[in-house]
XYZ file of C-alpha atoms in Angstrom:
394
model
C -34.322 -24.409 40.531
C -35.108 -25.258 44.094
C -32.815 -25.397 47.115
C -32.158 -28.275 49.594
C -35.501 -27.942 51.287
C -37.223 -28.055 47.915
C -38.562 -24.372 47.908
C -37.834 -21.708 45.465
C -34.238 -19.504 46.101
C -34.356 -16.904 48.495
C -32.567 -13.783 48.867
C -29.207 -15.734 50.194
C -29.525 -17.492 47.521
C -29.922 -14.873 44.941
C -27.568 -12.848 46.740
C -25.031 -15.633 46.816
C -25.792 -16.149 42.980
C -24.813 -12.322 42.233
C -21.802 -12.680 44.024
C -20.576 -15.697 42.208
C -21.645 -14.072 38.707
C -19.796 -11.215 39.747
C -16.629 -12.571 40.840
C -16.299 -14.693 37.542
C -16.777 -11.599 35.633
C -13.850 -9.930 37.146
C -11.646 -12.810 37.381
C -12.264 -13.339 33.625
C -11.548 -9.391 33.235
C -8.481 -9.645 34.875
C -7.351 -12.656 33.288
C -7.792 -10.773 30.337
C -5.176 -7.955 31.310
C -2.088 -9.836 29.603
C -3.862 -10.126 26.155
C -5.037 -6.585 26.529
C -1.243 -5.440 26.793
C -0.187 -7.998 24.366
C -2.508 -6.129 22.085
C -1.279 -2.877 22.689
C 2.356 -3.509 22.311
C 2.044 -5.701 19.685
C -0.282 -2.805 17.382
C 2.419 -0.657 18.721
C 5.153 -2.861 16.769
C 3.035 -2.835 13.753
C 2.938 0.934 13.842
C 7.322 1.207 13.750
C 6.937 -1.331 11.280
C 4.360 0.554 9.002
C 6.260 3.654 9.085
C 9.853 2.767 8.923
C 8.577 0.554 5.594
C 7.140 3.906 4.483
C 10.058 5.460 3.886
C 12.132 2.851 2.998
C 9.923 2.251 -0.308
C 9.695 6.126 -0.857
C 13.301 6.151 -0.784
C 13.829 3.571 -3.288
C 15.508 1.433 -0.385
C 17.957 4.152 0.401
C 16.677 5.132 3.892
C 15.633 2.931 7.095
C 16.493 -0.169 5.843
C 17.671 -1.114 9.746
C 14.873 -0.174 10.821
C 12.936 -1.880 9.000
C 14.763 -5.049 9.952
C 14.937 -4.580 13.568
C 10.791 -3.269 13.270
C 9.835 -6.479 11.994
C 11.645 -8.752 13.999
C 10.226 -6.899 17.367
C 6.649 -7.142 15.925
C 7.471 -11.079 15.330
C 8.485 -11.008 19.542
C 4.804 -9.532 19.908
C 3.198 -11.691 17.848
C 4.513 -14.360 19.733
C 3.490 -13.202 22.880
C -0.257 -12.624 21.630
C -0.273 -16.225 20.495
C 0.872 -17.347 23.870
C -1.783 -15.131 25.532
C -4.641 -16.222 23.360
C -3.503 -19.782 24.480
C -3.770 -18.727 28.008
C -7.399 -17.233 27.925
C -10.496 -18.989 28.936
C -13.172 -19.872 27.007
C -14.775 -16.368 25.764
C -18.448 -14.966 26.815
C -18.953 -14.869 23.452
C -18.827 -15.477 19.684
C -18.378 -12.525 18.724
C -15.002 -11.876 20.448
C -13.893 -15.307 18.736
C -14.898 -13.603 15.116
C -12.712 -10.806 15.902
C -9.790 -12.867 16.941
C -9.690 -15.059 14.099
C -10.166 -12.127 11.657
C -6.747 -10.515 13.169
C -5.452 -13.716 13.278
C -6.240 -13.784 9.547
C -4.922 -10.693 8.976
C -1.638 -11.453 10.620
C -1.349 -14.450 8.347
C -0.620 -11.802 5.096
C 1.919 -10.491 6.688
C 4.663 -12.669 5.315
C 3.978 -11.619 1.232
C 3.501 -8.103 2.861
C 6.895 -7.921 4.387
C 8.181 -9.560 0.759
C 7.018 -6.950 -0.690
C 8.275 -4.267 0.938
C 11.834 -6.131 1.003
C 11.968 -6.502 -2.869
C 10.521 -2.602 -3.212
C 7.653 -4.493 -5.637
C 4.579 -2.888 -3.867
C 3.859 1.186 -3.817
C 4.350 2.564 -0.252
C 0.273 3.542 0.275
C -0.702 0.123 -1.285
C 1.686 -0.975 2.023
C 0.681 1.609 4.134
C -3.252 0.333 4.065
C -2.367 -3.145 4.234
C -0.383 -2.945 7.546
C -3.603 -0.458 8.440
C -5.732 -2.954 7.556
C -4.540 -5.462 9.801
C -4.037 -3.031 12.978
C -7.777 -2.179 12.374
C -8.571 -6.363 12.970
C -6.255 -6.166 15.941
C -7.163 -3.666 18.039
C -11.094 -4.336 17.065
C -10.435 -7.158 19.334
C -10.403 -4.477 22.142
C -14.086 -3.746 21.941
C -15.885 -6.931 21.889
C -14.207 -7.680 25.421
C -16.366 -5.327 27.013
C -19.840 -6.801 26.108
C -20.406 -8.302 28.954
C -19.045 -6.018 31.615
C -21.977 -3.900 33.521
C -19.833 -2.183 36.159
C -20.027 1.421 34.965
C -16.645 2.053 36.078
C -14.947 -0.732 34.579
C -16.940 -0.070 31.713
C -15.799 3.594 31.210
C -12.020 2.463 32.033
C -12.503 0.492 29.168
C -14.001 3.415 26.442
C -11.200 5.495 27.374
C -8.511 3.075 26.900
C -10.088 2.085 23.298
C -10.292 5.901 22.812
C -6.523 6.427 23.577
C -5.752 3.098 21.424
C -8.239 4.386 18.219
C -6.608 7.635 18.253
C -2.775 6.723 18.638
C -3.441 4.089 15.850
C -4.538 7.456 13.457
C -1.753 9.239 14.732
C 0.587 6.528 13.700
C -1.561 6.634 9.800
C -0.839 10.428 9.964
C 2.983 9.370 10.679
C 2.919 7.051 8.481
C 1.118 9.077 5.206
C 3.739 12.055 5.901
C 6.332 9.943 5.745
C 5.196 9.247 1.823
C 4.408 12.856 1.136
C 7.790 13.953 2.405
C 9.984 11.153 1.284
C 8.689 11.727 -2.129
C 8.397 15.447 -2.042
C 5.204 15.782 -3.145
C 1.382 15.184 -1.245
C -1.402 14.752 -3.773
C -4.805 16.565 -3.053
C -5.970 12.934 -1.700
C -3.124 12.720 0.200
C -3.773 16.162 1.865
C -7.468 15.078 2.347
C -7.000 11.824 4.023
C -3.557 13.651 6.093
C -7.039 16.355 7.651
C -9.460 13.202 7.704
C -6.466 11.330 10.269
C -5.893 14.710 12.337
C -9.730 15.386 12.695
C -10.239 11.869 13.665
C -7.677 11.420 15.748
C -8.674 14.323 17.643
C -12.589 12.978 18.175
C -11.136 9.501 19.725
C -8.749 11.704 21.885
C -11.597 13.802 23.235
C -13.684 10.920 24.777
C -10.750 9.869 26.047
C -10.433 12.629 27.894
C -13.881 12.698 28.948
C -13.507 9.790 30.699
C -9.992 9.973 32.683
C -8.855 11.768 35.861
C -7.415 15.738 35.847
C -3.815 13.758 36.184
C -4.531 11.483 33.511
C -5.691 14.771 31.106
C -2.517 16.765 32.145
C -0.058 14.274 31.191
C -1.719 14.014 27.936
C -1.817 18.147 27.237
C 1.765 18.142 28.448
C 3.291 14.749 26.709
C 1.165 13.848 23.896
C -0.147 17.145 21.782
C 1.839 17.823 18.636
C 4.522 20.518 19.144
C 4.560 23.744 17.394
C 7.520 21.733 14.900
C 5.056 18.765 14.096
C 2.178 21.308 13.442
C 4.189 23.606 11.560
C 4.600 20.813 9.674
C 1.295 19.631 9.060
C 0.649 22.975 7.684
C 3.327 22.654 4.849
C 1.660 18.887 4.131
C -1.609 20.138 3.907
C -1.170 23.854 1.710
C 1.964 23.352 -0.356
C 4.499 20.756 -1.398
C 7.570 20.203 0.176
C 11.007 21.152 -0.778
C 13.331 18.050 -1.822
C 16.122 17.923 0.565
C 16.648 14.123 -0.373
C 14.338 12.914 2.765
C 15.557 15.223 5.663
C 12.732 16.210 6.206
C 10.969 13.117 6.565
C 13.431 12.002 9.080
C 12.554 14.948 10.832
C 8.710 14.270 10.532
C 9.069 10.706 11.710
C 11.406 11.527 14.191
C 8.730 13.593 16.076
C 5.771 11.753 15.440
C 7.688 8.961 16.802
C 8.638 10.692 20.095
C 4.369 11.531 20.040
C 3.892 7.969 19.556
C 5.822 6.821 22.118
C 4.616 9.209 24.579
C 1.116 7.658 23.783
C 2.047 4.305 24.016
C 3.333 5.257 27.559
C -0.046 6.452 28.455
C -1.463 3.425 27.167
C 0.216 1.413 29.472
C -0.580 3.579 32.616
C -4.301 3.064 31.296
C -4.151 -0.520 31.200
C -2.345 -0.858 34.608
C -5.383 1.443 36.007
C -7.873 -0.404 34.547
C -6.189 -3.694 35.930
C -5.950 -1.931 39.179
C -9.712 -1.104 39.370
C -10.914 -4.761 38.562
C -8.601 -6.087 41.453
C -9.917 -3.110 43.639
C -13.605 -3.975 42.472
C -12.968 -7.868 43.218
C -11.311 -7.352 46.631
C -14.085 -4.711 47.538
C -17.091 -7.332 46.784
C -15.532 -10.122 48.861
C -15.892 -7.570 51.600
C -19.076 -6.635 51.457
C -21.313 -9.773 50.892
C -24.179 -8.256 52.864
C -27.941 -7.101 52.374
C -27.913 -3.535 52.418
C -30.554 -1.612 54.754
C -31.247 2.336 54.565
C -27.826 2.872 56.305
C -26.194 1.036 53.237
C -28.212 2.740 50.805
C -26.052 5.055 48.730
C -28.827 7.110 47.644
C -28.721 8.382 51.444
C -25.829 10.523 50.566
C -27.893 12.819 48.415
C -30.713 13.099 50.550
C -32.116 16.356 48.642
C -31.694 14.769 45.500
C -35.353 13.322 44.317
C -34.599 9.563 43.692
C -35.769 9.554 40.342
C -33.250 12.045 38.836
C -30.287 10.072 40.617
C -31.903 7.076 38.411
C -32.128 8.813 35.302
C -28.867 10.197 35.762
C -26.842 6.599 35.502
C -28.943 5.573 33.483
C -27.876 8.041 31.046
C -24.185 7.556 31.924
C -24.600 3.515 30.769
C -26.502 5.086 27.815
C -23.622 7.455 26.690
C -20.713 4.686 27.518
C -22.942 2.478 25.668
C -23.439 4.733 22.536
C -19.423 6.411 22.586
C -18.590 2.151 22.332
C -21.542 1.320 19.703
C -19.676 3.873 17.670
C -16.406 3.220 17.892
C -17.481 -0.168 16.486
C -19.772 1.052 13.731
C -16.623 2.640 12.689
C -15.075 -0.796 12.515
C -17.460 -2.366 11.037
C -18.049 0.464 7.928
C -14.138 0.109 7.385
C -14.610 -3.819 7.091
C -17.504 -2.753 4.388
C -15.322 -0.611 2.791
C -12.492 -3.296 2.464
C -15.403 -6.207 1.556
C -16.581 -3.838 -1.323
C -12.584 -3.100 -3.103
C -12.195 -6.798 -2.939
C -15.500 -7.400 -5.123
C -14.363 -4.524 -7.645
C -10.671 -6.011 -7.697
C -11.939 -9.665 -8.498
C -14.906 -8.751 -10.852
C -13.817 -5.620 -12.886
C -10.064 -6.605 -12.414
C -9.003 -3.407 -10.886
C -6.105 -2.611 -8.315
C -6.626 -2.000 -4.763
C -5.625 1.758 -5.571
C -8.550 1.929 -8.308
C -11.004 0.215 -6.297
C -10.734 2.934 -3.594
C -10.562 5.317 -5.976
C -13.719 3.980 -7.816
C -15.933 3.779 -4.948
C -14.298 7.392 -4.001
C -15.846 8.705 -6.507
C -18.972 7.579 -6.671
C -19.313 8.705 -3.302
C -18.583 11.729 -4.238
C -20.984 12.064 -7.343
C -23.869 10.391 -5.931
C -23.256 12.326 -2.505
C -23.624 10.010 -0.679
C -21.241 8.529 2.418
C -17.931 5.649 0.587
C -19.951 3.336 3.303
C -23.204 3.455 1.727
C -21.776 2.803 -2.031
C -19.839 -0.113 -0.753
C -23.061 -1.834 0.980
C -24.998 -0.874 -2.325
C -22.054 -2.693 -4.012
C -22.507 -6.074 -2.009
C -25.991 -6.103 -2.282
C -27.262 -5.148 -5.709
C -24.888 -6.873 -8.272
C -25.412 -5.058 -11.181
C -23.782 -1.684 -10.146
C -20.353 -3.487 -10.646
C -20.849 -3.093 -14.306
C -21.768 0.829 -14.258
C -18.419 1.857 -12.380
C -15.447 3.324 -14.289
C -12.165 1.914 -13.667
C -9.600 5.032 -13.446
């Protein structure tokens, strides 16, 4: 590419070329704040949704059946509203963003027979409890893939946190959600209790980079708002070492009750965090249109630590892009292992004609005897054929 003169670009040139690449990356960013939010409420919906049908199939249709009605018809609002922001968007940087919103999209599709289901009581409350997980695991892994091409540390760290915070209140709302069976029916199987410590520990990792990456403000409205309370862990601790007394669902109610207040708390955060991150891209784009210079040693910001070597101040981001790279590389591997997971029930339920419940509890177990990680048995699953035959349906 030459200029009008017919000689390679120079540094105006080049310089005006960053700014333009620049200033289309955070216009697309900010255009790209209403499907963001439309993502958050809308998995936020799903949540109610999941855990008001909870309890209204573990009480044989005796508890929540308004909210169950009033649940679904504000997650239909949402859905509406992340239809007409998909519509809205630009063409994406990518395919792989494209993937992940026609897998939700997918996802959203089965949620018709779902809600049938849970209407006519004719599916078990965990069967309906993954699939509403299921699809709020497509959703919100549309969150991640809208980063890739951002390369503004800042921006870039906005966004790990907010997936954080998003990641974790999603497992608090399974932990809502699974309690809501155990105490509804009275009882919490040794699985149950397992995958109840699996969602707290969990939760708790997402929540800590989250942390990691906010202001002190930020941090102390989430020790103050958004911890469980002494009532919630006290009872977590009856969930997890003994079975609960039958009291014909009151204490559910009570469970969901304060989960839901945690829940809410967290979605209240989530919004600040999107309105922050919103607020940084606008900040970022209005602070480039002011500064369309060539910096000299005045402008150099490695002035401001003149007794720091200039080497270690280079090694130094470059191992904050490193982390924020790695804390988002596994956020997705997590993602993607569940997908595996999911790919590898659906070949045991079509080929040894098993349930979704004995699938999971097939490839549980083999897990378990081979010692090996669920993940790893489901990719040998896909790849090598002949295992199907060996497992035992339970």
């Amino acid at each position: 590419m030459t200029n009008i003169y017919g000689s390679p670009p120079g540094a105006t040139e080049w310089l005006q070329r960053a700014k333009r690449m620049r200033k289309q990356q955070f216009s697309n960013l900010a255009q790209l704040g209403e499907l963001v939010s439309c993502i958050s409420t809308l998995a936020h919906m799903l949540q109610c949704e999941r855990g008001a049908s909870n309890i209204w199939l573990c009480s044989q249709g005796k508890l929540y059946a308004a909210e169950c009605k009033a649940s679904r018809a504000l997650a239909d609002q949402n859905l509406a509203a992340f239809h007409g922001a998909l519509a809205q968007q630009s063409p994406f940087s990518g395919s792989a963003v494209c993937e992940r919103i026609a897998s939700a999209l997918h996802q959203l599709e089965q949620l018709g027979p779902l809600r049938e289901a849970v209407v006519s009581r004719s599916i078990k409350a965990h069967l309906a409890m993954e699939q509403y997980s299921r699809t709020l695991r497509h959703v919100l892994s549309i969150i991640p893939q809208l980063n890739d091409s951002i390369d503004d540390p800042q921006i870039a760290s906005r966004f790990v946190a907010l997936y954080s915070l998003m990641q974790g209140k999603e497992l608090a709302g399974q932990e809502r959600a699974l309690g809501a069976i155990g105490f509804t029916e009275g009882h919490f199987s040794d699985d149950m209790r397992q995958t109840l410590v699996d969602r707290i520990d969990a939760q708790q990792a997402c929540f800590d980079v989250f942390l990691s990456r906010v202001q002190p403000d930020v941090q102390t409205t989430f020790e103050r708002h958004c911890l469980p309370g002494v009532e919630t862990e006290q009872l977590r601790r009856v969930a997890c070492t003994r079975q609960p007394a039958a009291d014909q669902g009151a204490t559910a109610l009570n469970w969901f009750a304060l989960q839901t207040a945690r829940l809410e708390h967290l979605r209240a955060l989530e919004e600040v965090m999107i309105a922050d991150l919103m607020h940084a891209v606008e900040a970022r784009m209005h602070s480039d249109n002011e500064s369309f210079e060539f910096f000299d040693e005045t402008d150099d910001p490695f002035t401001h630590w003149p007794d720091k070597p200039l080497l270690s101040l280079v090694r130094q981001q470059a191992r904050e892009i490193e982390l924020l790279s790695r804390q988002l590389a596994s956020l997705r591997d997590t993602l993607e292992e569940r997908k595996t997971i999911d790919k590898a029930k659906s070949v045991l339920m079509t080929h040894q004609n098993m349930s979704e419940e004995q699938a999971w509890y097939a490839l549980r177990k083999m897990a378990m005897d081979k010692n090996q990680r669920m993940v790893d048995i489901a990719r040998a699953l896909l790849t090598v054929k002949t295992l199907w035959q060996v497992i035992p349906k339970e």
